[in-house]
XYZ file of C-alpha atoms in Angstrom:
392
model
C -3.791 -12.731 2.565
C -4.657 -14.174 -0.839
C -2.661 -12.532 -3.628
C -1.006 -13.924 -6.766
C 2.100 -12.064 -5.610
C 2.636 -14.904 -3.114
C 3.242 -17.350 -5.969
C 5.238 -14.766 -7.949
C 7.585 -14.277 -4.998
C 8.537 -17.956 -5.218
C 10.420 -17.134 -8.434
C 14.097 -16.381 -7.677
C 14.045 -13.605 -10.281
C 11.042 -11.610 -9.081
C 9.834 -8.546 -10.890
C 10.477 -5.151 -9.297
C 6.863 -4.591 -8.227
C 6.718 -7.940 -6.403
C 10.010 -7.188 -4.660
C 8.657 -3.798 -3.610
C 5.695 -5.184 -1.660
C 7.161 -8.479 -0.466
C 10.317 -6.835 0.921
C 8.447 -3.980 2.618
C 8.590 -4.647 6.378
C 8.098 -8.437 5.979
C 8.136 -9.031 9.758
C 5.421 -6.448 10.314
C 3.388 -7.750 7.410
C 3.592 -11.378 8.564
C 2.654 -10.299 12.076
C -0.387 -8.466 10.702
C -1.422 -11.567 8.742
C -1.025 -13.826 11.777
C -2.976 -11.463 14.013
C -5.814 -10.904 11.558
C -6.047 -14.600 10.643
C -6.020 -15.683 14.296
C -8.765 -13.221 15.227
C -10.824 -14.337 12.241
C -10.319 -18.005 13.111
C -11.324 -17.519 16.747
C -14.388 -15.388 16.037
C -15.589 -17.519 13.128
C -15.439 -20.717 15.173
C -17.151 -18.881 18.034
C -19.922 -17.819 15.668
C -20.440 -21.323 14.323
C -20.436 -23.217 17.622
C -23.865 -24.022 19.123
C -25.003 -21.690 21.874
C -26.570 -22.349 25.242
C -30.273 -21.809 25.555
C -31.228 -23.657 22.419
C -33.732 -26.419 22.949
C -33.011 -29.611 21.004
C -35.450 -30.558 18.285
C -35.721 -33.251 15.717
C -33.171 -32.583 13.018
C -34.767 -32.190 9.623
C -33.042 -32.367 6.276
C -30.578 -29.592 5.556
C -31.180 -27.300 2.617
C -28.651 -26.574 -0.105
C -28.359 -22.914 0.966
C -27.417 -23.792 4.539
C -24.831 -26.281 3.267
C -23.293 -23.673 0.990
C -23.076 -21.138 3.830
C -21.271 -23.694 5.980
C -18.831 -24.562 3.176
C -17.999 -20.875 2.659
C -17.107 -20.615 6.345
C -15.006 -23.795 6.171
C -13.031 -22.441 3.199
C -12.331 -19.242 5.133
C -11.222 -21.176 8.218
C -8.833 -23.393 6.243
C -7.514 -20.374 4.338
C -6.809 -18.593 7.639
C -4.938 -21.650 8.928
C -2.797 -21.566 5.791
C -1.986 -17.881 6.340
C -1.050 -18.492 9.978
C 1.236 -21.402 9.058
C 2.908 -19.579 6.171
C 3.489 -16.337 8.097
C 4.744 -18.222 11.167
C 7.403 -20.022 9.110
C 8.441 -16.724 7.539
C 8.877 -15.144 10.967
C 10.391 -18.164 12.693
C 12.847 -19.273 10.005
C 14.122 -16.218 8.102
C 17.192 -18.104 6.842
C 14.997 -20.797 5.338
C 12.861 -18.218 3.517
C 15.938 -16.324 2.301
C 16.880 -19.323 0.150
C 13.812 -18.729 -2.009
C 15.485 -15.784 -3.728
C 18.720 -17.691 -4.354
C 19.107 -18.754 -7.978
C 20.300 -22.383 -8.336
C 20.063 -22.878 -4.578
C 21.188 -26.202 -3.114
C 17.882 -26.890 -1.306
C 14.558 -27.281 -3.046
C 12.457 -27.217 0.125
C 12.174 -23.410 0.456
C 10.636 -23.248 -3.018
C 8.391 -26.218 -2.297
C 7.147 -24.540 0.876
C 6.664 -21.212 -0.894
C 4.687 -22.683 -3.795
C 2.728 -25.156 -1.661
C 1.618 -22.655 0.988
C 0.707 -20.025 -1.620
C -1.321 -22.572 -3.622
C -3.140 -23.722 -0.467
C -4.218 -20.195 0.411
C -5.141 -19.338 -3.162
C -7.110 -22.550 -3.710
C -9.196 -22.208 -0.526
C -10.127 -18.596 -1.110
C -10.816 -19.260 -4.786
C -13.132 -22.098 -3.748
C -14.827 -19.684 -1.340
C -15.461 -17.304 -4.227
C -17.016 -20.082 -6.290
C -19.190 -21.170 -3.367
C -20.410 -17.607 -2.944
C -21.299 -17.551 -6.628
C -23.135 -20.872 -6.164
C -25.043 -19.328 -3.259
C -26.326 -16.551 -5.514
C -27.255 -19.076 -8.209
C -28.942 -21.344 -5.668
C -30.946 -18.477 -4.171
C -32.303 -17.594 -7.588
C -33.053 -21.207 -8.523
C -34.764 -21.893 -5.198
C -37.317 -19.131 -5.608
C -37.849 -20.407 -9.130
C -38.373 -23.861 -7.582
C -35.576 -25.292 -9.709
C -33.075 -26.193 -6.999
C -32.752 -28.308 -3.909
C -30.381 -30.617 -2.099
C -29.838 -32.635 -5.270
C -28.074 -29.658 -6.868
C -25.419 -29.537 -4.134
C -23.524 -32.299 -5.939
C -23.348 -30.146 -9.050
C -22.158 -27.212 -6.945
C -19.379 -29.369 -5.478
C -18.262 -30.467 -8.926
C -18.288 -26.934 -10.289
C -16.656 -25.274 -7.277
C -13.820 -27.668 -6.564
C -13.309 -28.556 -10.217
C -12.990 -24.952 -11.370
C -10.948 -23.887 -8.331
C -8.413 -26.691 -8.816
C -8.319 -26.317 -12.601
C -7.715 -22.553 -12.533
C -5.172 -22.788 -9.721
C -3.155 -25.541 -11.432
C -3.405 -23.836 -14.807
C -2.250 -20.491 -13.408
C 0.672 -22.033 -11.517
C 1.712 -24.091 -14.545
C 1.720 -21.044 -16.810
C 3.570 -18.964 -14.210
C 6.376 -21.473 -13.627
C 6.756 -22.633 -17.226
C 9.257 -23.847 -18.341
C 10.890 -23.867 -14.885
C 10.664 -22.132 -11.528
C 13.895 -20.226 -12.172
C 12.608 -18.557 -15.354
C 9.006 -17.813 -14.441
C 9.407 -14.029 -14.310
C 11.303 -13.366 -17.505
C 8.232 -11.780 -19.024
C 4.643 -10.762 -18.326
C 3.450 -13.573 -20.593
C 4.043 -15.840 -17.601
C 2.432 -13.647 -14.957
C -0.664 -12.269 -16.699
C -2.413 -15.653 -17.254
C -1.737 -16.505 -13.631
C -3.298 -13.254 -12.416
C -6.295 -13.758 -14.700
C -7.000 -17.247 -13.371
C -6.598 -15.934 -9.810
C -8.936 -12.956 -10.081
C -11.508 -14.466 -12.460
C -13.741 -15.931 -9.686
C -13.379 -12.743 -7.604
C -14.510 -10.553 -10.493
C -17.298 -13.032 -11.284
C -18.733 -12.575 -7.785
C -18.378 -8.796 -7.957
C -20.165 -8.534 -11.305
C -22.655 -11.415 -11.472
C -23.759 -11.878 -7.848
C -25.424 -8.437 -7.544
C -27.380 -9.176 -10.730
C -28.521 -12.573 -9.438
C -29.395 -11.142 -6.021
C -31.451 -8.381 -7.638
C -33.351 -10.883 -9.790
C -33.901 -13.071 -6.726
C -35.369 -10.180 -4.734
C -37.724 -9.401 -7.625
C -38.765 -13.054 -7.794
C -39.351 -13.120 -4.036
C -41.618 -10.080 -4.298
C -43.639 -11.800 -7.020
C -43.938 -14.963 -4.923
C -45.051 -13.052 -1.857
C -47.669 -11.156 -3.838
C -48.948 -14.382 -5.347
C -49.422 -16.158 -2.027
C -52.616 -14.318 -1.092
C -53.064 -11.984 -4.032
C -52.034 -8.983 -1.911
C -48.755 -7.472 -0.753
C -49.081 -6.898 2.993
C -46.760 -4.984 5.308
C -45.327 -8.245 6.665
C -44.487 -9.484 3.181
C -42.999 -6.133 2.225
C -40.854 -6.243 5.335
C -39.687 -9.773 4.565
C -38.728 -8.778 1.023
C -36.783 -5.805 2.400
C -34.961 -7.998 4.907
C -33.910 -10.457 2.222
C -32.681 -7.560 0.123
C -30.707 -6.182 3.086
C -29.153 -9.568 3.681
C -27.900 -9.780 0.100
C -26.596 -6.233 0.410
C -24.637 -7.121 3.562
C -23.072 -10.120 1.827
C -21.878 -8.025 -1.108
C -20.752 -5.217 1.204
C -18.512 -7.609 3.145
C -17.094 -8.983 -0.085
C -16.331 -5.520 -1.483
C -14.732 -4.371 1.786
C -12.483 -7.431 2.039
C -11.337 -7.684 -1.590
C -11.486 -4.238 -3.223
C -8.020 -3.502 -1.805
C -6.667 -6.477 -3.790
C -7.930 -5.068 -7.071
C -6.574 -1.604 -6.270
C -3.206 -2.992 -5.187
C -2.840 -5.195 -8.259
C -3.732 -2.303 -10.563
C -1.095 -0.105 -8.941
C 1.569 -2.807 -9.115
C 0.847 -3.534 -12.758
C 1.174 0.169 -13.506
C 4.534 0.209 -11.738
C 5.665 -2.844 -13.678
C 5.038 -1.004 -16.928
C 7.420 1.796 -15.923
C 11.125 1.681 -16.847
C 12.132 2.400 -13.249
C 9.627 2.079 -10.408
C 11.955 3.987 -8.048
C 11.577 7.259 -9.902
C 10.491 10.222 -7.772
C 7.232 10.933 -9.692
C 6.072 7.420 -8.801
C 6.511 7.933 -5.062
C 2.805 8.387 -4.328
C 1.891 5.313 -6.368
C 4.499 3.243 -4.514
C 3.139 4.485 -1.187
C -0.449 3.668 -2.202
C 0.619 0.169 -3.284
C 2.342 -0.459 0.058
C -0.613 0.871 2.050
C -3.115 -1.314 0.192
C -0.729 -4.252 0.631
C -0.940 -3.924 4.418
C -4.714 -3.392 4.207
C -4.993 -6.669 2.305
C -3.189 -8.448 5.130
C -5.819 -7.143 7.552
C -9.046 -7.442 5.543
C -8.593 -10.628 3.497
C -8.463 -12.973 6.522
C -11.383 -11.180 8.214
C -13.786 -12.205 5.452
C -14.793 -15.386 7.297
C -15.964 -13.651 10.466
C -17.642 -10.786 8.614
C -19.527 -13.270 6.458
C -20.860 -15.066 9.536
C -22.161 -11.711 10.742
C -23.857 -11.160 7.380
C -25.259 -14.706 7.306
C -26.242 -15.235 10.947
C -25.797 -11.985 12.852
C -23.954 -11.945 16.172
C -24.669 -15.278 17.876
C -23.270 -14.418 21.306
C -20.581 -15.783 23.593
C -22.360 -18.536 25.527
C -21.296 -21.788 23.901
C -22.844 -25.209 24.382
C -20.024 -27.740 24.016
C -22.230 -30.766 24.612
C -22.538 -32.756 21.402
C -26.115 -33.451 20.470
C -28.149 -33.590 17.336
C -30.491 -30.695 17.148
C -32.200 -28.396 14.750
C -31.156 -24.801 14.567
C -33.958 -22.824 16.173
C -35.228 -19.653 14.656
C -38.017 -17.215 15.233
C -41.074 -18.869 13.750
C -43.526 -16.435 12.267
C -46.953 -15.893 13.748
C -48.904 -12.691 13.586
C -50.327 -13.086 17.081
C -47.483 -14.659 19.085
C -44.129 -13.522 20.347
C -41.194 -15.818 19.538
C -38.369 -16.855 21.794
C -34.943 -15.253 21.655
C -32.921 -17.919 19.872
C -29.491 -18.119 18.359
C -28.518 -19.421 14.949
C -25.837 -21.983 14.226
C -23.572 -22.864 11.344
C -26.084 -25.102 9.629
C -29.666 -23.994 9.312
C -32.432 -26.382 8.444
C -35.650 -25.934 6.489
C -38.712 -25.134 8.557
C -41.421 -27.745 7.989
C -43.939 -26.385 10.494
C -47.413 -26.467 8.971
C -50.053 -23.873 9.627
C -52.001 -24.756 12.786
C -55.298 -24.519 10.979
C -53.946 -26.381 7.913
C -55.726 -24.074 5.529
C -52.738 -22.956 3.430
C -52.881 -24.092 -0.166
C -50.217 -26.348 -1.668
C -48.764 -23.596 -3.850
C -48.473 -21.290 -0.858
C -46.670 -23.989 1.118
C -44.245 -24.574 -1.738
C -43.604 -20.850 -1.934
C -42.931 -20.674 1.808
C -40.542 -23.617 1.602
C -38.677 -22.150 -1.343
C -38.155 -18.784 0.329
C -37.281 -20.399 3.656
C -34.442 -22.352 2.028
C -33.106 -19.149 0.520
C -33.580 -16.872 3.516
C -32.325 -19.092 6.319
C -29.491 -17.464 8.172
C -28.917 -15.050 10.976
C -31.279 -14.173 13.763
C -31.665 -10.675 15.074
C -31.607 -10.951 18.832
C -33.674 -7.835 19.362
C -36.408 -8.666 16.827
C -39.069 -10.444 18.856
C -41.965 -9.843 16.494
C -43.071 -13.002 14.695
C -45.185 -13.240 11.604
C -47.768 -15.368 9.906
C -45.616 -17.507 7.620
C -42.799 -20.019 8.128
C -40.704 -18.419 5.437
C -39.036 -16.039 7.866
C -36.158 -17.778 9.654
C -34.542 -14.953 11.538
C -32.689 -11.834 10.598
């Protein structure tokens, strides 16, 4: 899982709270991380692979929202690979890992592996947090008609720049002036924890606000299309709101245990002796949330694909071909096909058959379609009268 305790453990003189969780059943914990990460990796890739039964179409230009969704999944996949590699080395080479806690050890490679693997995991998940924040920003800007594919470059610069800067800054402050003296005081650890949890807390606090403002903007756009707010438009607004809720629900489920665990460990660190009997329940709660983190953190990738795309099924199409991701096009009088989404969704450019929609209405449909592209509900066969709906 992704925790600043991974980097803290690389210090030979760990604090008592870090020793408590890192030395608690390490074989079991690493096995949990490997199992959860492997399941997440398998199911996420399964979700993103193209499925049989999709008819190839001309591939239009990808939207910024679909690109961001794909990048979030990629960050989760690479983070899971880092967890699998790190936990496998811990299980397979216990003597190698034991040298991490040796002060003035003869080999530098255990520390290099410890720091490098922890930074890899932390960087990828931190980048995923920033991409999720960019998704909320992009959704709001799209409905305000202020975003598009051109902004993806800015998102890349912000996401990777901030993720690398905070990770390097936190590691530098933690290990200053040297790796052997990085835990001689909380002045080393606190800045590192702040830089680690800053993007996580940003998503928890700011994303719900942006999603709420986006839903309100969508409702205004839908009302302005024809001057009335029909049942179809009300349903579309509700579905977009539910989608944002599912995204935040997954995020809270996967990462709330980290905040609880870190709060408990910091409380224990402030005590003169964490092994005192009155602190038994707090120690137990910290260990329980530590194991929960090993299960839930890696599962974020798969749960996010469910929130983004829904369950896409088992039947994979391994033939490589360029194709557009089909969705249920909206028509009030026709019944759409049962289609399956794929990792990259593309903007629907289908014009109204009668070509009577006004330019502003078309721009509104395009803006909402870029924001709302995602998962397809396999049991929702009812199609509607606007191209803005791309499957729930």
